Every structure is written in C-alpha cells, then in structure tokens.
C-alpha cells in the first residue's frame, strides 16, 4: 500500500474514522485512498475554517479525534482560527496538512511556505513525515499525541511523495495516556481550605464540565457552601434539568469581578485562574480578588474527575448536589428582542439538544433562559476566534446524528465561515441555525465604549455597522441549499424554530433583533 | 495624540491612505482614531481574507501600499492565504495586526497566540511596537520596508496599550529605496548569449510585466529572435492591443516544457527560473530544458526596466517591438462553454479593464481570446492560494475607481472569500464578477489524473464534486447586496456582461459551464 493508504488505515484502526477535508493537488493520493479504506468517512468542506471547526465540534461530542485534511500552508492558514479555538478547548484532533514532495520543496514553488512555523502556533505536537515506511507509525503517534490529556491538536505534515510512494504499512495503535492522578496531599490541602468556613469559589473547567465531575462539584458546593462556577468558555458544558446548576464566569471583567467578590479561596478544578478576556485601560488583567488564595486542585491533563470525587468524599459526606429542576420560560409574544428570543429558545429547546453558541452580545441572556430546559450540551467559543459556530454545529451533528443540534450564531460571526451551511446540506445534518441578525458588530460597539476610546465619530461607527447593505441570510442559506426563513416576532420565531427542529436536515432562521447597544 | 492616531497620521503622511479592516476589541483605538485622521479611508470587510486580498489588489493597481487592520493571531490566520499570494506577488503592504496590551500577554488570555511566528511566514519585515513614543517611527519604517524593491508584506504588531496610550508622535517618512542597478557586465554577458544565434527565451516577470519593460523586451525579441514569455502568474500584466504580445508560461508542466523545448539560453528578467507548480511522480520539478543555460539579467529587487532597456540598446538597435493588433473574437452563440465564454469576454472586454483572474480550469482559454482586446491589466493568482479573486477585484476597484474591473472567478474558489461581494456592494465598486460555475473542483479532477492516483473510486470523486447541493450564486450575491443573474447560453452571457459593465456598482453573473474534465 502507498503512504496515503497506510495513513488512513492507521487512522481508522486508531478510532479516527471521520476526516473533514478541503484537499488540493498535494493531497490527491489521500483522496484516492478513501476508496481503498472505506471505513473512513470523508466530509467535504468548501473552506478550511469549516474543516477545522467541524473537527473541533466532532471531537467535543464524540470524545475522540477526527482527522482534517488541509492543503499546504494557505490551507492551514485558512483553518488557523478554528484550530486556535480547538487548542483553547483542548480538543483532540489529528490535523493532516499536505505539503509538496520532499524533493520539490527546495524549488520554492508558488505554494511553498513555512508550514511548520504556522502549525506550531496551534499544535501541541507537530511532525513532518519523511518516509513512506514511517507514515503509519507517524499517524499512530499523532493519534496518541492528540489524545494526550487534556487533548490537543496534533499536526502531521504529509509530503506528497511520502503519500504516493509504495511501501507504507499501518502503524500500531499507541495506547492513550490516562490523565495524571492528583496527589492526595493536594486534595487534602484543598479540603482544608474549603473547611475554613471562609467564602470560597469552586471554579470548574476543562474535563470537569461534564456530568460526573459536576455531580461531585455539586456535592462539594452543597457540603461546604462554596460557590460553584464554571469557566467563561467551556468546551462542552453538560447542563439543564437534573444536573447541578452551574453559572459561568462572566465574559466582561466587571461581571466576573462581581461573581468572585469577597472570595478568600478560589479552587481551580480543570479551570485556569481567571483573567480578563482583553485588557482595558486602568483595569486589572488578573481577576482574582485581593486577599483570595488560589488552589489548583487539578490542572489541564490531571484527573480532575477523580480529584473532585475524592474531595467531595472528604468535605461533603452524604451531601447531595443541588439539581436543576425543569423550569422553562413561558413562550414569549411580541417583537423579537434579545430577551424574548432567549426565552423562546429556553421554552422550546429539545431534550438532548447540542447547542453551538456563538451568539455573542445577542446571547447574553440565553444561559439564564435555558438553565431549566431539559438536559443538553452547551458548546462555546473557547478561543474567542469568531467564525466557529456553524462549523462546530456541523461537526457535532456528525458525531451525534440522533441528537438535535441548535446553532445560535451572531450575524457578524456567521460571515467568517458561511459555507458550513453547504456542508450541513450536503451531509443532511439535523442542525437548526438561528442567526441573530442585529446588523452590527454589536460587541465592538460595546467594546468601543469599554476601552475608553473617544468613540463618538461617525467614521468609527461606520466600521462597526453591518447594515449597508443588510445581509440577507435567507438568501445566503438558500444559495447553499439550506431552507431558511426570516422572523421579526417572538411568535414567528417559535413557529419556525419548532418546525426546523421537527423536520430533518438543516434549517436556518434569520432572527432580526435590535442590537443590545 | 495617542499611539493609534500617531500611527494613522504617519501612514497618511507616507502615502498610505486606505486601510482595509476587520477589527476587534484590541483595535478599537485604531478604529476610533479614524475620526481624528479623516484622510485615512477605512474599508470594512467581513472576513480577513477579504482584507488582505483587497490590500493586495489595491497595491498592484495603485503602485503603493494599503494598510490592513487585523485582530490578533486568529485574524492574521484568516488573512494568511491572501498574504501568501501577496508575498508571491511582491506586493507592498503595511499589515497591521492588533495584539493584547503588552502587560496582558503574560496572562495567556483566550485570544493569545504566537502572532510573530505566523506573521514571519508571510512577511519580509515584522516589528512589534513596544512603546507609544515609537509607534510613529515604527509605522514609517513599515512603509519603507513594504516599498523596498520589489515590494513585500511588512507586518506591524500593535499592542492595545501602545495604541491607546498618549505620547504618540507621527514618524518621519523614510525615503523608499530605489531598485538595485544591474551591473553593466551582467547586461553585456546576456547580450552575448542572445547574439549567439542559439535558441533563446526571454522570460519576464515581477516588475517587468508593465508597458515600459515589455516594450524593451519586445525590442529584444524582435532584434534577436528570442522568444518572449512571461512568468506563469504575473502580479499585473499589461496587455492587449498596442502592447507587445506576451504568452505566459503554462501552468501545467507539460505546457511549460513544450514552450521551453529546445532553448539553449533562458534569460530571466524579473522572473524566477521556472519550476513545476506541484511535483508529480516521475516528472522533473525543474523545468529548464537539458543543455539550456540560465542567465539572470535582473532578479527581484533589481532595476529590471533599466536593464531591459540597456540590453535592448545593445542587441536590438532600431528594432521595433511587435505590437498586438486589435483582434477580437466574434460574439459567440449557443451553449455556454469554456470556449464561448472566453470568446465573449474577448469580444466585450472594455478599454482599460482590470481583470482579476481566478478562473482556474474554466479560464484556460481566456488568454488567447482576450489577447487582442483593447489594452487592459491582468492580475493573477500569484501564490496559488485560492480565494483571491473577488477580494483582489475589490481592492483594484478602490485603487482605480474610474476603470471597469472584471473578476473571473471559479465557483470552488469563490467560496473561500465570498463576503468580498458585500464589501463591493458597501463601497459601490464597479466590479463585474463572472462566476464560472462548473460545480466541481475541476482542477482537482484533472490533478487526480495527473498525479497518477488510482482514482477511479466514487468516494474520491465525491470529494471533488460541488453539485450536492448546487451552489446558487445568484442567491448568494443577492444576499450580500449584489445584483446577479444566471446564464447558460453565450447570448445571455453577452447581454448580462454588457449590462453589468454599463451599470454602476457591482454585479455578478453566474455562468454555468460544463467542466473541462
């Protein structure tokens, strides 16, 4: 078999059987090899940001990596923003970047560029395959690297001749490393802090935002009075009725400061110590309150679930975690607003939904409105690189074909990777995309005020305005084969949202809402 | 003034008065400063690939750099593919990338990433501004670096606090370096080779694809019998009636090999020695024929125009360059095909048109059909990173508001940066986009055969197919405010093309053509 066949065979043997792809000439043997290894599902995207965002969404829900297939340095560049988000999500991913043949590189052909440097900026592991005989072993190492706790982007650079030459052989699967155990004394020290009776916050993140860890965290909160919070942008938060309610740390530093105010102990369980998303003149970057001691129960890569359970046994005895009751908002009526839209989503979100949330300012009220909806997963913009929502939804839908996927997408953000809709149509994915169309970079209007810029000018305002011309998302979606509607009232939204959820395949609803600012 | 104001003032003083922007929070003071320095024109794009592609198109036509404004590492990543093309085009560009405040970086906030590493992969010059007092001087240095012959991407990384703090002052303009003179003995040695009477090729590229250099090259060809060829992907080729006709070296190695066959001397005038675009099994990467001597008359950055004129004086005496007569194809009739579409464009291309060519396989016949059209400029895909055409057209139209811009765009390539259409609508640009809709990655079908892959399989074929669902470019364009039509016959195309050229503002024509392979 040739190198490409050995690579794909190794991936499949290692549990990586979906490849999101936007190939070019240097990847043609990989493409051809899909017929030789039919267990691999190739999913075509029209832009690399869709490839990498979908691979991220897939792995967040499947719990194992997908592969990507990107075309040299420019293809990697186009995929870089969502690789950045995947890096911040600690998503396992086998990122395959095709390159020129080994002997061709020195000619500096037009597509030649420094792939290694760019890949290094988003990858925890980078390797360049240099011989066909090794490509199987390289692929097995890539899978193991991708799965190394807490998960990371592993980039395998694949020269065309390594791919096309004969002499490949599948690599032997490498057993994944388990997460690192947390030392007993660490757990005991945290227990002691929580028993102090001083105001405490337990901040969960990373692998601790799923049911088992949240139940343990809920016991700890119940048993000690510690406040349970979740990192601002969890990769995958399990929430809704039956699970412990957990509030996310606010995106705006002011919100986070208020949430942490008065805490004397901050326990980090898979989460990092909170910092401001951006710097602002005369405001602190570090959000830990003065006089608050930070305790790291478990860092990324540590076995945070076991550590939380051990801690709960120490401090919470038989305490039972609070569980969120079913509590949905009433179906709203009247004009569509940020509030009524959030309430309608909360009223109608189906059991088992996966929510890809890139609603930005228009979504600020969603967490509250959906807190008591039936159990669901919430996927967020982990790295702040917009253009993630619709690709993420596509990947999640491929991972979980039997679950409804709801993508809540800001209009500005939607325009970075719109062709995700085409992939959704092509694959018949059950995704309901709600575009929150406020016709502005509303978050930047807000930020323009917050950074203290003397921002009254019309030229600055014009650069944050998306209304000249208005984007018509119904036309855009239709152009990519996704049925779409536009709504301006809460009643219309509810009707279209229910219909979209009931019908198979992708749908888009352009929800026209006034901007928050 | 603050740093942002000093930066923009310096740019304007240095002749950089257009900024293509997709800003975020860390660039809010730059945005606000647009009101303080009204000479700077801010042009909003919805995606960074549009920003960088437009800045490329602008500079190719204006002959001076535009600025960009990108949001941290992910924004740079999204712009990377068209920065790659700009690098290959030797386009001068002042690429401004906002970053976190200097003191905020150590907190590794979600958007933190290694901007410097990524910027280095596409930039000839990278500097990180570290103090507000220096930002003006840094900007002046960036302009000088961008304009250093032959031109390059100069990236200035701008931390938010450097931007927002007071104490900025405009930098003093730095005089641009002239191109390096070519030594007399180099010119004499080339003259001797050309006088040998052996078969010779004069390959022009870089700065030698404009009128003055082409006239000198035409004299040399006429006076010596050398064959005049142009590099495969010139940044800006002046051509059409009245100028010396110059054939481009073929994209496919087989074509190029045939064009160079038998040559004993290959003179490079601003062009690089020809290499295969990709490697293929058992085919050479270096396209210089056996026994052919390569002579570098002028490399990138050298004064190729003066060198060609000097060489012409030595070898061509009073020879007059051949000039292309006006010769247009007849207006075709019947079904739209790659041939009839090319003929219709050749028949109707207006005087002074600027053509942004990303037609790929569907455009293979365009060079011949348009050779005798009235004088025009032809901009090509210099770096092979698709998604350049529509942004390039937008930038060219801003540089030359009085000239018609025609964008010939393949359907696959159009889906990388479709929101360029929105910027075209917003700015009211006179761009006629023709999407050559063959509903396939046709070039990859061709390449799948050419690389020798065992390519019969349906799964491979499916990954190169864009027809499931069909993309509706009329809907897509309408969704972004660009009037559009779909045509399937040559007569319809001619009618819509003429109408689009006659009406102000952007238009799109979806030209449904069968794929070449």
Tab-separated table of N, CA, C and O in Angstrom, chain A residues 29-74:
chain	number	residue	atom	x	y	z
A	29	UNK	N	-3.556	11.846	-3.445
A	29	UNK	CA	-3.435	10.420	-3.117
A	29	UNK	C	-4.184	10.071	-1.841
A	29	UNK	O	-4.694	8.964	-1.695
A	30	UNK	N	-4.246	11.019	-0.936
A	30	UNK	CA	-5.077	10.818	0.253
A	30	UNK	C	-6.534	10.666	-0.190
A	30	UNK	O	-7.234	9.747	0.245
A	31	UNK	N	-6.966	11.533	-1.059
A	31	UNK	CA	-8.350	11.471	-1.545
A	31	UNK	C	-8.601	10.130	-2.237
A	31	UNK	O	-9.605	9.453	-1.980
A	32	UNK	N	-7.674	9.750	-3.102
A	32	UNK	CA	-7.841	8.489	-3.823
A	32	UNK	C	-7.892	7.305	-2.860
A	32	UNK	O	-8.614	6.338	-3.089
A	33	UNK	N	-7.143	7.401	-1.762
A	33	UNK	CA	-7.068	6.281	-0.820
A	33	UNK	C	-8.372	6.077	-0.050
A	33	UNK	O	-8.570	5.030	0.584
A	34	UNK	N	-9.271	7.059	-0.109
A	34	UNK	CA	-10.561	6.885	0.575
A	34	UNK	C	-11.323	5.694	0.004
A	34	UNK	O	-12.129	5.073	0.704
A	35	UNK	N	-11.081	5.398	-1.251
A	35	UNK	CA	-11.751	4.239	-1.828
A	35	UNK	C	-11.113	2.932	-1.385
A	35	UNK	O	-11.749	1.889	-1.405
A	36	UNK	N	-9.857	2.995	-0.981
A	36	UNK	CA	-9.162	1.781	-0.520
A	36	UNK	C	-9.496	1.466	0.942
A	36	UNK	O	-9.386	0.327	1.369
A	37	UNK	N	-9.859	2.482	1.701
A	37	UNK	CA	-10.167	2.290	3.126
A	37	UNK	C	-11.565	2.859	3.379
A	37	UNK	O	-11.728	3.957	3.912
A	38	UNK	N	-12.586	2.119	3.015
A	38	UNK	CA	-13.938	2.695	3.038
A	38	UNK	C	-14.471	2.971	4.436
A	38	UNK	O	-15.494	3.659	4.559
A	39	UNK	N	-13.802	2.470	5.473
A	39	UNK	CA	-14.276	2.796	6.828
A	39	UNK	C	-14.086	4.269	7.151
A	39	UNK	O	-14.678	4.770	8.109
A	40	UNK	N	-13.216	4.947	6.426
A	40	UNK	CA	-13.010	6.371	6.684
A	40	UNK	C	-14.090	7.174	5.962
A	40	UNK	O	-14.298	7.020	4.766
A	41	UNK	N	-14.773	8.020	6.700
A	41	UNK	CA	-15.782	8.892	6.105
A	41	UNK	C	-15.157	10.238	5.785
A	41	UNK	O	-14.692	10.944	6.679
A	42	UNK	N	-15.130	10.585	4.533
A	42	UNK	CA	-14.617	11.892	4.126
A	42	UNK	C	-15.758	12.889	4.061
A	42	UNK	O	-16.793	12.613	3.455
A	43	UNK	N	-15.593	14.026	4.713
A	43	UNK	CA	-16.632	15.059	4.708
A	43	UNK	C	-16.035	16.310	4.076
A	43	UNK	O	-15.086	16.896	4.605
A	44	UNK	N	-16.583	16.697	2.949
A	44	UNK	CA	-16.035	17.834	2.215
A	44	UNK	C	-16.538	19.160	2.776
A	44	UNK	O	-17.718	19.328	3.059
A	45	UNK	N	-15.626	20.087	2.938
A	45	UNK	CA	-15.987	21.467	3.257
A	45	UNK	C	-15.389	22.365	2.193
A	45	UNK	O	-14.380	22.016	1.573
A	46	UNK	N	-16.004	23.509	2.001
A	46	UNK	CA	-15.579	24.412	0.928
A	46	UNK	C	-14.554	25.432	1.403
A	46	UNK	O	-14.091	26.252	0.615
A	47	UNK	N	-14.231	25.375	2.687
A	47	UNK	CA	-13.272	26.331	3.256
A	47	UNK	C	-12.681	25.655	4.484
A	47	UNK	O	-13.372	24.963	5.232
A	48	UNK	N	-11.405	25.912	4.720
A	48	UNK	CA	-10.695	25.180	5.753
A	48	UNK	C	-11.129	25.541	7.169
A	48	UNK	O	-10.977	24.734	8.094
A	49	UNK	N	-11.655	26.748	7.361
A	49	UNK	CA	-12.178	27.090	8.679
A	49	UNK	C	-13.371	26.215	9.047
A	49	UNK	O	-13.635	25.972	10.235
A	50	UNK	N	-14.077	25.746	8.044
A	50	UNK	CA	-15.174	24.803	8.286
A	50	UNK	C	-14.598	23.437	8.651
A	50	UNK	O	-15.076	22.763	9.577
A	51	UNK	N	-13.565	23.037	7.956
A	51	UNK	CA	-12.893	21.761	8.254
A	51	UNK	C	-12.473	21.713	9.720
A	51	UNK	O	-12.807	20.771	10.455
A	52	UNK	N	-11.734	22.719	10.151
A	52	UNK	CA	-11.155	22.646	11.494
A	52	UNK	C	-12.209	22.874	12.577
A	52	UNK	O	-12.154	22.240	13.629
A	53	UNK	N	-13.170	23.747	12.311
A	53	UNK	CA	-14.244	23.960	13.281
A	53	UNK	C	-15.111	22.726	13.424
A	53	UNK	O	-15.554	22.378	14.528
A	54	UNK	N	-15.365	22.043	12.314
A	54	UNK	CA	-16.177	20.828	12.371
A	54	UNK	C	-15.430	19.716	13.100
A	54	UNK	O	-16.017	18.964	13.882
A	55	UNK	N	-14.124	19.616	12.856
A	55	UNK	CA	-13.345	18.592	13.563
A	55	UNK	C	-13.362	18.860	15.069
A	55	UNK	O	-13.387	17.922	15.871
A	56	UNK	N	-13.356	20.130	15.433
A	56	UNK	CA	-13.451	20.501	16.848
A	56	UNK	C	-14.805	20.081	17.420
A	56	UNK	O	-14.891	19.400	18.455
A	57	UNK	N	-15.877	20.445	16.732
A	57	UNK	CA	-17.215	20.101	17.220
A	57	UNK	C	-17.418	18.595	17.304
A	57	UNK	O	-18.041	18.084	18.249
A	58	UNK	N	-16.893	17.897	16.307
A	58	UNK	CA	-16.998	16.437	16.316
A	58	UNK	C	-16.351	15.856	17.576
A	58	UNK	O	-16.952	15.069	18.305
A	59	UNK	N	-15.112	16.265	17.835
A	59	UNK	CA	-14.379	15.663	18.958
A	59	UNK	C	-14.974	16.060	20.299
A	59	UNK	O	-14.981	15.258	21.236
A	60	UNK	N	-15.483	17.295	20.390
A	60	UNK	CA	-16.105	17.682	21.665
A	60	UNK	C	-17.264	16.749	22.002
A	60	UNK	O	-17.506	16.438	23.163
A	61	UNK	N	-17.996	16.318	20.977
A	61	UNK	CA	-19.163	15.463	21.237
A	61	UNK	C	-18.844	13.976	21.159
A	61	UNK	O	-19.413	13.181	21.912
A	62	UNK	N	-17.948	13.583	20.272
A	62	UNK	CA	-17.654	12.148	20.133
A	62	UNK	C	-16.687	11.679	21.207
A	62	UNK	O	-16.622	10.483	21.507
A	63	UNK	N	-15.912	12.606	21.753
A	63	UNK	CA	-14.924	12.215	22.741
A	63	UNK	C	-13.699	11.557	22.128
A	63	UNK	O	-12.878	10.979	22.835
A	64	UNK	N	-13.554	11.647	20.832
A	64	UNK	CA	-12.348	11.131	20.165
A	64	UNK	C	-12.074	12.007	18.957
A	64	UNK	O	-12.973	12.702	18.462
A	65	UNK	N	-10.835	11.966	18.482
A	65	UNK	CA	-10.482	12.931	17.439
A	65	UNK	C	-11.072	12.588	16.080
A	65	UNK	O	-11.261	11.420	15.739
A	66	UNK	N	-11.313	13.612	15.301
A	66	UNK	CA	-11.472	13.485	13.857
A	66	UNK	C	-10.138	13.843	13.226
A	66	UNK	O	-9.261	14.432	13.872
A	67	UNK	N	-9.979	13.499	11.970
A	67	UNK	CA	-8.853	13.987	11.190
A	67	UNK	C	-9.324	15.160	10.336
A	67	UNK	O	-10.516	15.322	10.072
A	68	UNK	N	-8.367	15.979	9.957
A	68	UNK	CA	-8.619	17.014	8.959
A	68	UNK	C	-7.735	16.702	7.767
A	68	UNK	O	-6.793	15.913	7.863
A	69	UNK	N	-8.018	17.349	6.653
A	69	UNK	CA	-7.112	17.302	5.509
A	69	UNK	C	-7.053	18.702	4.913
A	69	UNK	O	-8.063	19.215	4.417
A	70	UNK	N	-5.881	19.305	5.017
A	70	UNK	CA	-5.688	20.691	4.583
A	70	UNK	C	-4.595	20.758	3.520
A	70	UNK	O	-3.689	19.931	3.490
A	71	UNK	N	-4.668	21.774	2.703
A	71	UNK	CA	-3.797	21.910	1.534
A	71	UNK	C	-2.684	22.916	1.802
A	71	UNK	O	-2.897	24.120	1.759
A	72	UNK	N	-1.542	22.428	2.148
A	72	UNK	CA	-0.327	23.228	2.330
A	72	UNK	C	-0.534	24.407	3.307
A	72	UNK	O	-1.514	24.439	4.043
A	73	UNK	N	0.418	25.330	3.287
A	73	UNK	CA	0.391	26.447	4.229
A	73	UNK	C	-0.860	27.313	4.140
A	73	UNK	O	-1.458	27.637	5.166
A	74	UNK	N	-1.282	27.710	2.939
A	74	UNK	CA	-2.502	28.529	2.871
A	74	UNK	C	-3.739	27.801	3.398
A	74	UNK	O	-4.588	28.425	4.046
